[in-house]
């Protein structure tokens, strides 16, 4: 037989009950009643007896359990759902389809989807099962909270689901509660009664009088862990107080053997430990026997699975305080734990424990393993982990003693768009570069990456400062270090606005020649197609679509089977965008199908952004159902801060809210995105937000703000000759552009915008609006077909569409100005308009004159 994976141990069996427990018959009946509804939420403070009571009920019920104890490391979708899916698999270990899904390398990229697939492959069985999520309050990730109902709805009806938490039930789980009074169990229901206290103490051999039982109840308020502490001590008096620490210290701890106290204190530094780690920390060869005895005699230590144990959180907090006051060598203990996790290739925990030791000078090796040898599940998953890692900040001396930490800090703050903190650590990297270089050549390359995305410096400046690194860099990682760390595009779908905004190159393409010999080797073989791909992206932004298609098709031909998925995705996204803009619908759909197949097969971490892409195009065609579908996605959660690797998704979220008429939420996201673009020097992000903002302001009759917002946006875009970013909002921005063009054409205007540029954007926006409905309802309205225009009248409108004035038309055609005015006047009458601007737009809408040409950047 094929040997089953190691996770098929008893990892998901519940912790063992202490040998002596209070039977609590009335509470068991309450649990029976709640469990009959299939979903139970137990909400009470730590030490209230949630875990032990649920264990008692499980033992009584006889149902097959899957018990999952959660901790702070589980607060990311990939880890959380791997735990849940593995627990489900443990119920049917011979189901090969479940094993295939669970061991799929892409599980971590799309954990929710894989868990759904796993549920669909479970064999129907009549046996009753119970899933318990213990310490659910440690799960705060919005994606997990939002996606868990998706899983719950797909569980077989033979499952009962228990959640044990110190917090309130999340709103998204309320639909699973059939009766709140019955199915949500609070602390009041868990509280020991005087009769239960007396019965429990009798079982322990402490025969209390009714007055003594009442005293224990008053002293503990029926708090389970307090009752247990008194039971362990055998003392009814002398406890007092209202906290576990006082109870336990006075009634039990002080009576314990000094060696047992030392064992518990030393092992308390780890959230969970096995015999090997317990022996390493305590030095006791009988560590396993001690752990077994403790777990049998009380509920303060429980067996998680196999040979792994953990302390109750309140007891662990108590032990850690005792340890801190004991004079024990804390540094040595943390280092021992770090070495243990390093040996077991758990480099994240190894690094965390080493940093806790306070010996920051020894950080280099642990940080190296974490950054360059650890398993990486994509940018979003890495960011989720780092959020927890940075929850407790290190002291200032840490980075002074270990300058390599500045590299980790800079990367984290860059990923999460904390631009001020990033800048501080980037400056520190440059100051400490020689010391960082001593830690390893990869750290120098990583420092180069951090410097390359420094939003404060232009690319031209960066390449001239390359000598800062050249003096300490020994060699490049052969395959390109940038492509081996998470995602070198950071999951964003446009290469020219991915890890940084490369628009500067559109004005000065010669920068690419310098990058060839400086930063390009960080990307290895990927640079071969990224270089021309960036230029093709600029051609697209200038709305030179046929030329962009030729360029990008050539770029696609440069990508081979050995290239990384990230850049390939960017090129495929651009190919679809160009074909869609050209109206070559069948080819565009084929390109999207090819992209989807590639992502599903080789880059499932990109699925959220792929869905955002598809949703964006549907929204531009006015599909409101697509907006609702997008907002329902589990990874679309509210935010007050833009993490840049999710920025593309946030733009889709803003458009979705706008499409559904929720302008308040749309404006919230857009204002965040606009500031994000400004703060991180990402002009295309800033401008995309600005264009949508202007359109929304206009629908709210905030005409002046709309005009000011769009004017400022156009002033940013014009030097690059970029048109698409503004034109793709279609008819929603045409009336604003008309006002701006009118102002630019006036003699009083002294601003930087040119008539030719604004006119080109307006014509493209109107042309786009003819073909695509857009997602903002107040867009322009269609009118009936007018009479046909003469050749001269058509010529006048074509020249006006190109931005020429009457005097210029006269010079070009040889016609007098009165004759030109006559032709245009007749054209106005036939079209039913009153101005040249409206005549041009109407003629284009009806196909009387051709589509707008691209705005030539050299005519600014």
PDB file of C-alpha atoms in Angstrom, residues 61 84 107 117 133 186 204 226 241 251 289 291 384 395 481 515 534 570 585 589 649 695 698 733 746 761 820 857:
ATOM      1  CA  UNK A  61     -22.234  12.312  21.960  1.00  0.00           C
ATOM      2  CA  UNK A  84      -9.548  22.685   7.935  1.00  0.00           C
ATOM      3  CA  UNK A 107      -3.552  24.772  -2.639  1.00  0.00           C
ATOM      4  CA  UNK A 117     -13.392  21.202  -4.296  1.00  0.00           C
ATOM      5  CA  UNK A 133     -12.632  25.410  15.734  1.00  0.00           C
ATOM      6  CA  UNK A 186     -22.374  32.516  26.531  1.00  0.00           C
ATOM      7  CA  UNK A 204     -11.579  15.196  43.771  1.00  0.00           C
ATOM      8  CA  UNK A 226     -10.836  29.274  39.123  1.00  0.00           C
ATOM      9  CA  UNK A 241      -9.164  37.664  44.259  1.00  0.00           C
ATOM     10  CA  UNK A 251      -3.896  27.696  45.772  1.00  0.00           C
ATOM     11  CA  UNK A 289       6.278  11.560  31.205  1.00  0.00           C
ATOM     12  CA  UNK A 291       3.744  16.217  29.967  1.00  0.00           C
ATOM     13  CA  UNK A 384      -0.522  38.141   5.852  1.00  0.00           C
ATOM     14  CA  UNK A 395      13.448  47.717  19.905  1.00  0.00           C
ATOM     15  CA  UNK A 481      16.847  37.126  -7.319  1.00  0.00           C
ATOM     16  CA  UNK A 515      18.916  49.555 -16.748  1.00  0.00           C
ATOM     17  CA  UNK A 534       7.004  47.975 -21.139  1.00  0.00           C
ATOM     18  CA  UNK A 570       1.117  40.810 -17.778  1.00  0.00           C
ATOM     19  CA  UNK A 585     -14.293  40.437 -29.731  1.00  0.00           C
ATOM     20  CA  UNK A 589     -12.321  36.225 -25.829  1.00  0.00           C
ATOM     21  CA  UNK A 649      -8.567  44.870  -6.993  1.00  0.00           C
ATOM     22  CA  UNK A 695     -17.025  61.328 -13.238  1.00  0.00           C
ATOM     23  CA  UNK A 698     -20.156  65.289 -12.065  1.00  0.00           C
ATOM     24  CA  UNK A 733     -16.222  62.166 -18.624  1.00  0.00           C
ATOM     25  CA  UNK A 746     -10.069  80.514 -24.569  1.00  0.00           C
ATOM     26  CA  UNK A 761      -8.826  62.482 -25.142  1.00  0.00           C
ATOM     27  CA  UNK A 820     -15.889  77.577 -43.740  1.00  0.00           C
ATOM     28  CA  UNK A 857       3.311  62.881 -27.830  1.00  0.00           C
TER      29      UNK A 857
END
